[in-house]
Tab-separated table of C-alpha atoms in Angstrom:
chain	number	residue	atom	x	y	z
A	12	TYR	CA	0.328	-0.213	0.011
A	13	GLY	CA	3.416	2.351	0.451
A	14	ASP	CA	3.902	4.777	2.917
A	15	HIS	CA	0.834	7.043	3.875
A	16	ARG	CA	3.398	10.158	3.503
A	17	ASP	CA	4.111	9.579	0.632
A	18	LEU	CA	1.041	10.931	0.090
A	19	HIS	CA	1.832	14.904	0.495
A	20	ARG	CA	4.166	15.966	-1.360
A	21	LEU	CA	6.113	19.457	-0.691
A	22	ILE	CA	5.938	21.860	-3.194
A	23	ARG	CA	8.556	23.055	-5.218
A	24	ARG	CA	8.898	26.918	-6.923
A	25	GLN	CA	11.253	28.200	-8.986
A	26	ARG	CA	11.944	30.993	-11.130
A	27	GLN	CA	11.018	30.035	-14.748
A	28	MET	CA	13.424	31.893	-16.712
A	29	CYS	CA	11.688	32.002	-20.247
A	30	ILE	CA	8.684	33.989	-19.757
A	31	ARG	CA	5.768	34.128	-22.104
A	32	ASP	CA	3.541	37.263	-22.989
A	33	SER	CA	4.997	39.734	-19.763
A	34	ILE	CA	6.018	43.619	-20.217
A	35	TRP	CA	9.084	42.657	-18.249
A	36	GLY	CA	9.959	39.158	-16.257
A	37	GLY	CA	12.905	37.592	-14.556
A	38	PRO	CA	14.613	39.015	-11.420
A	39	ASN	CA	16.052	43.049	-10.950
A	40	ASN	CA	13.784	44.752	-12.495
A	41	ILE	CA	11.997	47.684	-13.193
A	42	SER	CA	8.475	49.151	-12.354
A	43	ASN	CA	8.333	53.103	-13.828
A	44	ARG	CA	5.510	54.519	-11.919
A	45	SER	CA	4.737	57.038	-14.502
A	46	ALA	CA	1.286	58.352	-16.410
A	47	ALA	CA	2.787	55.728	-19.109
A	48	MET	CA	0.575	53.185	-16.402
A	49	GLU	CA	2.847	50.192	-17.559
A	50	ASN	CA	2.597	47.452	-15.651
A	51	LEU	CA	5.028	44.980	-14.599
A	52	THR	CA	4.289	40.899	-14.981
A	53	LEU	CA	5.586	38.977	-12.177
A	54	ILE	CA	5.381	35.385	-12.906
A	55	THR	CA	6.542	31.998	-11.410
A	56	ARG	CA	5.482	29.082	-12.235
A	57	LEU	CA	4.547	25.874	-9.560
A	58	TYR	CA	6.445	22.616	-9.127
A	59	ASP	CA	5.891	19.977	-6.796
A	60	GLU	CA	9.098	17.161	-5.721
A	61	ASN	CA	8.627	15.271	-8.571
A	62	GLY	CA	9.052	18.100	-10.310
A	63	SER	CA	5.819	18.295	-12.240
A	64	VAL	CA	3.820	21.156	-13.057
A	65	LEU	CA	0.728	21.332	-10.566
A	66	SER	CA	-2.456	21.763	-12.067
A	67	SER	CA	-5.268	25.380	-12.419
A	68	GLY	CA	-6.653	26.359	-9.268
A	69	VAL	CA	-4.191	25.885	-7.616
A	70	SER	CA	-4.725	29.156	-5.126
A	71	THR	CA	-1.415	31.319	-4.514
A	72	THR	CA	-1.048	34.658	-2.971
A	73	LEU	CA	1.855	36.493	-3.869
A	74	TYR	CA	3.348	39.633	-1.880
A	75	ILE	CA	4.985	42.993	-1.962
A	76	THR	CA	6.682	44.969	-0.387
A	77	LYS	CA	5.469	48.107	-0.570
A	78	VAL	CA	9.038	49.870	1.093
A	79	GLY	CA	12.755	48.653	1.474
A	80	THR	CA	14.132	44.747	1.031
A	81	GLY	CA	14.790	42.493	3.668
A	82	SER	CA	13.860	42.207	7.737
A	83	GLY	CA	13.403	46.390	7.524
A	84	ALA	CA	10.354	45.563	4.551
A	85	SER	CA	7.104	46.690	5.071
A	86	TRP	CA	4.923	44.024	3.014
A	87	ASP	CA	1.499	44.188	1.595
A	88	ALA	CA	-1.808	42.393	1.941
A	89	GLY	CA	-1.334	40.491	-0.572
A	90	HIS	CA	-2.396	39.721	-3.941
A	91	SER	CA	-5.655	36.214	-3.734
A	92	LEU	CA	-3.916	34.570	-7.014
A	93	THR	CA	-4.791	30.496	-8.828
A	94	THR	CA	-2.145	28.357	-11.205
A	95	ASN	CA	-3.482	29.163	-15.123
A	96	GLU	CA	-2.729	25.967	-16.624
A	97	SER	CA	0.603	25.667	-17.435
A	98	GLY	CA	1.216	25.944	-13.525
A	99	HIS	CA	1.732	29.805	-13.835
A	100	VAL	CA	0.730	31.965	-11.481
A	101	SER	CA	1.031	36.749	-12.930
A	102	TYR	CA	-0.315	39.190	-11.543
A	103	ASP	CA	0.356	43.001	-13.297
A	104	PHE	CA	1.815	45.107	-10.936
A	105	PHE	CA	1.913	49.191	-10.881
A	106	PRO	CA	2.667	51.111	-8.348
A	107	THR	CA	0.013	52.585	-6.614
A	108	CYS	CA	-0.349	56.137	-4.964
A	109	ASP	CA	-2.485	55.246	-1.105
A	110	ASN	CA	-5.567	55.956	-2.865
A	111	ALA	CA	-9.533	54.343	-2.908
A	112	SER	CA	-8.298	52.126	-4.966
A	113	THR	CA	-5.505	50.440	-2.975
A	114	LEU	CA	-5.920	47.600	-0.791
A	115	THR	CA	-5.600	48.474	2.534
A	116	GLU	CA	-4.850	52.404	4.062
A	117	ASN	CA	-1.861	53.578	3.468
A	118	GLU	CA	-0.568	51.051	0.872
A	119	GLU	CA	1.647	53.255	-1.591
A	120	TYR	CA	4.551	51.628	-2.732
A	121	GLU	CA	7.144	53.898	-2.607
A	122	VAL	CA	10.182	54.160	-5.155
A	123	GLY	CA	13.367	52.106	-4.608
A	124	PRO	CA	14.042	48.425	-4.376
A	125	HIS	CA	11.345	46.229	-3.402
A	126	GLU	CA	11.225	42.005	-2.957
A	127	TRP	CA	7.798	39.494	-3.537
A	128	TYR	CA	7.124	36.094	-3.198
A	129	VAL	CA	4.323	34.090	-3.608
A	130	GLU	CA	2.812	31.479	-1.454
A	131	ILE	CA	0.627	28.360	-1.227
A	132	GLN	CA	-2.182	27.435	1.643
A	133	THR	CA	-4.070	24.907	-0.618
A	134	THR	CA	-7.072	22.098	1.497
A	135	ASP	CA	-5.948	19.689	-1.519
A	136	SER	CA	-4.783	16.213	0.837
A	137	CYS	CA	-2.199	15.206	-1.333
A	138	TYR	CA	0.220	19.111	-1.094
A	139	GLN	CA	1.216	20.941	2.015
A	140	PRO	CA	1.867	25.345	2.698
A	141	ASP	CA	4.870	25.969	1.003
A	142	SER	CA	6.413	29.458	-0.434
A	143	SER	CA	8.543	30.796	-3.326
A	144	PRO	CA	11.860	31.856	-2.698
A	145	HIS	CA	11.981	36.291	-2.786
A	146	TYR	CA	12.444	38.000	-5.936
A	147	ASN	CA	12.997	41.304	-6.610
A	148	PHE	CA	12.584	44.768	-8.412
A	149	THR	CA	12.844	47.883	-8.338
A	150	VAL	CA	10.037	50.336	-8.080
A	151	ILE	CA	11.432	54.133	-11.075
A	152	GLY	CA	9.880	56.838	-10.602
A	153	THR	CA	8.688	59.990	-11.990
A	154	LEU	CA	9.189	63.950	-11.004
A	155	TYR	CA	6.854	67.160	-12.452
A	156	ASN	CA	8.364	70.074	-12.539
A	157	THR	CA	6.192	73.843	-12.650
A	158	ILE	CA	7.707	76.341	-13.042
A	159	ASP	CA	6.166	79.386	-10.973
A	160	LEU	CA	7.937	82.147	-12.280
A	161	PRO	CA	8.679	84.228	-14.251
A	162	ASP	CA	5.246	83.628	-15.543
A	163	GLY	CA	4.983	86.188	-18.263
A	164	SER	CA	3.673	89.225	-16.309
A	165	GLN	CA	6.706	91.529	-15.679
A	166	ASN	CA	9.732	91.415	-18.670
A	167	PHE	CA	13.084	92.903	-17.332
A	168	SER	CA	16.421	94.790	-17.836
A	169	ARG	CA	20.102	94.150	-18.014
A	170	GLU	CA	20.244	96.085	-14.430
A	171	ASP	CA	17.370	93.519	-12.763
A	172	SER	CA	17.738	90.457	-10.577
A	173	ILE	CA	15.109	87.530	-12.637
A	174	LEU	CA	13.506	85.226	-9.436
A	175	MET	CA	13.142	81.477	-11.130
A	176	GLN	CA	11.135	80.231	-9.088
A	177	GLY	CA	9.611	76.559	-9.332
A	178	PHE	CA	8.515	73.080	-7.241
A	179	ILE	CA	9.222	69.996	-7.841
A	180	THR	CA	6.547	66.490	-7.012
A	181	ASN	CA	5.663	63.324	-8.022
A	182	TYR	CA	3.373	60.772	-9.292
A	183	CYS	CA	1.396	60.198	-6.428
A	184	GLU	CA	1.266	64.364	-5.943
A	185	GLU	CA	3.381	64.015	-3.890
A	186	PRO	CA	5.851	66.873	-2.249
A	187	ILE	CA	9.312	65.518	-3.646
A	188	THR	CA	12.106	66.956	-0.854
A	189	ILE	CA	16.098	66.440	-2.784
A	190	SER	CA	19.092	68.799	-2.053
A	191	THR	CA	19.222	71.885	-4.105
A	192	SER	CA	22.665	70.038	-5.978
A	193	ASN	CA	20.266	68.522	-7.731
A	194	VAL	CA	17.838	71.682	-9.351
A	195	TYR	CA	19.517	74.157	-11.119
A	196	TYR	CA	17.454	76.256	-14.380
A	197	ASN	CA	18.850	77.970	-17.225
A	198	LEU	CA	17.527	80.148	-19.733
A	199	SER	CA	18.317	80.000	-23.430
A	200	MET	CA	17.436	83.291	-25.336
A	201	GLY	CA	18.792	81.698	-29.372
A	202	ASP	CA	21.760	80.769	-29.377
A	203	TYR	CA	22.910	82.051	-26.584
A	204	THR	CA	22.850	79.602	-23.027
A	205	THR	CA	22.875	80.393	-18.842
A	206	ASN	CA	22.680	78.573	-16.152
A	207	CYS	CA	21.160	79.720	-12.819
A	208	SER	CA	22.779	77.560	-10.239
A	209	ASN	CA	22.323	79.560	-6.705
A	210	ILE	CA	19.867	76.954	-5.558
A	211	GLU	CA	17.472	77.554	-2.500
A	212	ARG	CA	15.276	75.732	-1.063
A	213	ILE	CA	11.653	77.063	-0.442
A	214	GLY	CA	9.884	74.619	1.941
A	215	ALA	CA	9.336	70.878	1.205
A	216	ASN	CA	9.482	71.556	-2.590
A	217	VAL	CA	9.841	75.011	-3.878
A	218	TYR	CA	13.303	75.377	-5.417
A	219	LYS	CA	14.423	79.309	-6.373
A	220	CYS	CA	16.783	81.349	-8.195
A	221	VAL	CA	18.249	84.134	-8.974
A	222	TRP	CA	19.717	85.341	-12.007
A	223	SER	CA	21.951	88.720	-12.905
A	224	PRO	CA	21.771	89.613	-16.417
A	225	THR	CA	25.794	90.385	-17.856
A	226	GLN	CA	26.429	92.632	-20.370
A	227	ALA	CA	26.691	89.580	-23.104
A	228	SER	CA	23.779	88.378	-21.916
A	229	PRO	CA	21.268	89.431	-24.946
A	230	TYR	CA	17.611	90.977	-25.349
A	231	GLY	CA	14.630	88.902	-26.440
A	232	TRP	CA	11.722	86.722	-25.252
A	233	TYR	CA	14.098	84.066	-23.119
A	234	ASN	CA	13.313	80.483	-22.614
A	235	VAL	CA	13.521	78.396	-19.327
A	236	THR	CA	14.220	75.128	-17.963
A	237	MET	CA	14.041	74.155	-15.175
A	238	THR	CA	16.601	70.101	-14.203
A	239	SER	CA	15.622	67.795	-11.286
A	240	MET	CA	17.471	65.465	-9.774
A	241	ALA	CA	16.445	62.503	-7.243
A	242	ASP	CA	17.780	58.470	-6.819
A	243	ASN	CA	14.919	56.000	-7.845
A	244	TYR	CA	13.529	58.611	-9.933
A	245	TYR	CA	14.422	59.682	-13.607
A	246	SER	CA	15.240	63.161	-13.924
A	247	ASN	CA	12.671	65.821	-15.422
A	248	ILE	CA	13.419	68.802	-17.759
A	249	THR	CA	11.001	70.745	-18.322
A	250	THR	CA	11.246	73.917	-20.211
A	251	LYS	CA	8.441	77.310	-20.199
A	252	TYR	CA	8.791	79.926	-22.936
A	253	PRO	CA	7.342	82.617	-24.416
A	254	PRO	CA	5.309	84.638	-23.607
A	255	ASP	CA	4.979	83.284	-20.033
A	256	THR	CA	8.559	83.853	-20.046
A	257	PHE	CA	10.083	87.154	-19.730
A	258	TYR	CA	11.406	89.778	-22.228
A	259	LEU	CA	14.874	91.370	-21.902
A	260	THR	CA	15.421	94.862	-22.283
A	261	THR	CA	19.927	95.812	-22.223
A	262	ALA	CA	18.968	99.565	-22.555
A	263	PRO	CA	21.769	101.227	-21.728
A	264	SER	CA	23.705	102.411	-18.357
A	265	MET	CA	25.987	105.360	-17.680
A	266	SER	CA	26.605	107.006	-14.805
A	267	MET	CA	29.632	109.518	-12.705
A	268	ALA	CA	28.036	112.593	-15.128
A	269	ASN	CA	30.012	115.728	-14.222
A	270	VAL	CA	31.384	118.422	-15.637
A	271	THR	CA	34.687	120.679	-14.413
A	272	PRO	CA	34.349	123.543	-13.394
A	273	ARG	CA	31.307	123.642	-11.778
A	274	SER	CA	31.947	127.117	-10.974
A	275	ASP	CA	34.163	129.242	-12.951
A	276	SER	CA	33.814	131.965	-15.656
A	277	TRP	CA	32.090	131.042	-18.780
A	278	SER	CA	34.943	131.372	-21.319
A	279	LYS	CA	36.733	128.831	-19.527
A	280	ALA	CA	36.870	125.778	-21.043
A	281	HIS	CA	34.784	122.734	-19.986
A	282	ASN	CA	35.186	119.307	-19.939
A	283	PHE	CA	31.629	117.195	-19.427
A	284	SER	CA	32.164	113.322	-19.111
A	285	VAL	CA	30.209	110.599	-18.054
A	286	ARG	CA	30.943	106.249	-17.669
A	287	VAL	CA	29.044	104.584	-20.599
A	288	SER	CA	28.057	100.232	-20.442
A	289	ASP	CA	25.468	98.141	-22.779
A	290	ASN	CA	25.023	94.892	-24.078
A	291	LEU	CA	27.977	93.168	-26.354
A	292	GLY	CA	26.849	93.623	-29.476
A	293	ASP	CA	25.243	96.712	-29.685
A	294	THR	CA	26.289	100.837	-30.194
A	295	VAL	CA	25.173	103.482	-28.161
A	296	ASN	CA	25.331	107.237	-29.588
A	297	VAL	CA	25.688	109.264	-26.605
A	298	THR	CA	24.201	112.996	-26.764
A	299	LEU	CA	25.293	116.511	-23.744
A	300	GLN	CA	22.590	118.294	-24.315
A	301	VAL	CA	22.519	121.766	-21.701
A	302	GLN	CA	19.903	123.301	-21.236
A	303	ILE	CA	20.220	127.358	-19.609
A	304	LEU	CA	17.267	127.557	-17.111
A	305	GLY	CA	14.175	128.196	-18.242
A	306	GLN	CA	14.912	127.887	-21.510
A	307	GLY	CA	14.945	124.525	-24.167
A	308	TRP	CA	17.169	121.747	-24.189
A	309	GLN	CA	19.724	122.459	-26.587
A	310	ASP	CA	22.763	119.623	-28.109
A	311	VAL	CA	26.405	120.122	-27.867
A	312	SER	CA	27.390	116.785	-29.930
A	313	THR	CA	26.967	113.173	-29.689
A	314	LYS	CA	29.707	110.842	-29.480
A	315	ASN	CA	29.669	106.577	-29.546
A	316	CYS	CA	31.115	103.461	-28.692
A	317	THR	CA	30.018	99.890	-29.678
A	318	ASN	CA	30.553	96.872	-27.289
A	319	CYS	CA	31.320	99.872	-24.880
A	320	SER	CA	31.473	97.258	-21.714
A	321	ASP	CA	34.191	94.399	-23.676
A	322	ASN	CA	37.186	95.164	-22.295
A	323	ALA	CA	38.064	95.541	-18.188
A	324	LEU	CA	37.094	97.944	-16.791
A	325	GLY	CA	33.917	97.616	-17.600
A	326	TYR	CA	32.922	100.600	-19.303
A	327	THR	CA	33.929	103.182	-21.455
A	328	TRP	CA	34.474	106.842	-20.806
A	329	MET	CA	33.531	109.701	-22.980
A	330	ASN	CA	34.099	113.104	-22.439
A	331	TRP	CA	33.830	116.534	-24.443
A	332	THR	CA	36.649	118.961	-23.486
A	333	GLY	CA	37.277	122.261	-23.549
A	334	ILE	CA	33.618	123.945	-24.459
A	335	THR	CA	33.780	128.243	-23.921
A	336	TYR	CA	31.078	130.217	-23.742
A	337	PRO	CA	31.002	133.596	-24.404
A	338	CYS	CA	30.118	136.239	-21.967
A	339	SER	CA	27.462	137.692	-23.552
A	340	GLY	CA	23.969	136.106	-22.279
A	341	TYR	CA	25.771	133.541	-20.013
A	342	ALA	CA	26.850	136.167	-18.149
A	343	SER	CA	24.829	135.293	-14.587
A	344	GLN	CA	22.763	132.326	-16.177
A	345	TRP	CA	22.965	128.963	-14.692
A	346	MET	CA	23.258	126.414	-16.788
A	347	LYS	CA	22.330	122.094	-15.597
A	348	PHE	CA	24.341	119.508	-18.393
A	349	ARG	CA	22.908	115.685	-18.810
A	350	PHE	CA	23.705	113.493	-21.109
A	351	GLU	CA	21.221	111.143	-23.167
A	352	ALA	CA	22.098	107.485	-24.306
A	353	LYS	CA	20.820	105.890	-27.056
A	354	ASP	CA	21.077	102.208	-28.763
A	355	THR	CA	20.908	100.452	-31.744
A	356	GLU	CA	17.730	98.300	-30.024
A	357	GLY	CA	15.389	101.132	-29.511
A	358	ASN	CA	16.588	101.554	-26.153
A	359	THR	CA	16.586	105.545	-24.291
A	360	LYS	CA	18.035	106.643	-21.758
A	361	TYR	CA	19.308	110.648	-19.959
A	362	THR	CA	21.059	110.984	-16.669
A	363	ASP	CA	18.883	112.843	-15.053
C-alpha cells in the first residue's frame, strides 16, 4: 500500500527563466511609476517535488513589499491568485499611490528596491503549504517640475535681478524634497544659453534661484528650463516658453556724469564726462545736452561706442573737452547739463 506520507509532497517553486506574454520578466527588473500606467508582470511557475507542473486552480497569494527589502521591509496585504493550466501564476503590478484603489490604508509602493514572493495555502490533501524564494525588482518614479516664476507678467532690464521659482512633485502628487545641488535652471535666447545654479529651497519642495543678467546677455524673449534629479527617479527637464516667461531689455547704463569746473568764468574751458556701459554687440550714441534755466535743451555734440562694456573696466569713459561759452548771453545765468544715450536696440536713457 506504500507509505501514506508519500501522498504529502512538498511544493517546489522556481523562477521561470523564459516567460511568455510578459511586459518585463525575471529578477532585477524595473517598474515605472508614471502616467503611462505600464505594468510589470510578476510570473512564477509551480512544480511539485517530482518536477511535475501543478494543475490549474491551485490557490496562491503573492506578496509585495510596500517599501524596502529584507528584514526591515513593509509588506502589502497580498494578492490572491490561482495557477493556470500551465502551472503559472502571474500578477500585473503597478506601483499605486495611497488612495481608494489600494487594498489597505497607507498601501503605497514607494520608489526604490522591492521584493515579492508567492505563498501556497491549499486544502489539497496531496500538498502542504509552501512559499517561493524572494525575488526583487525596482520601482522608478517620475518627477514633475512646475515653473511658477517668471510668469510673463513682468519684463526686465539688465540691471534687474530675475527670480526663477518652481516646485517639484511626483506621480502621486506628493511634494519632493531633494538636495538643492540636484536642481538648476537654464535660460536661453537664440544661441545664447546660461544657467542659474545658486538654488535655495523654500519649505518642502519649492526651489528658487535669482539670475542677474550680464553684459553678454542679449535682449529678447527667454526660455526658462528647470531640471531636477533624485535617487530612484528619472530626471525631469521642464521648459517654459514665451510669452509666459520674460523679455529682457538691455538699455545702456550711464553713471558718474560730471563737468569741471562747476563754477567759473563762462569763457574758461569746460570738460564734460560720463561712464557708459551696454551689452555686447550694441552701439550706443551719447549726446551731451545743456540747458539755460528757463529755456529748452540744446544738443552740443554726439559720440558713440560699440561694445562699450567689452574691456577690463566693464565700461567706456566718454569725454567732451575744451567747451567754452561767450560771456554775452551767459553772464549771471545758470546752466544744467545731461547726457542722452540711444542704442541700436531702440532704448533711450538720460542721466537726469
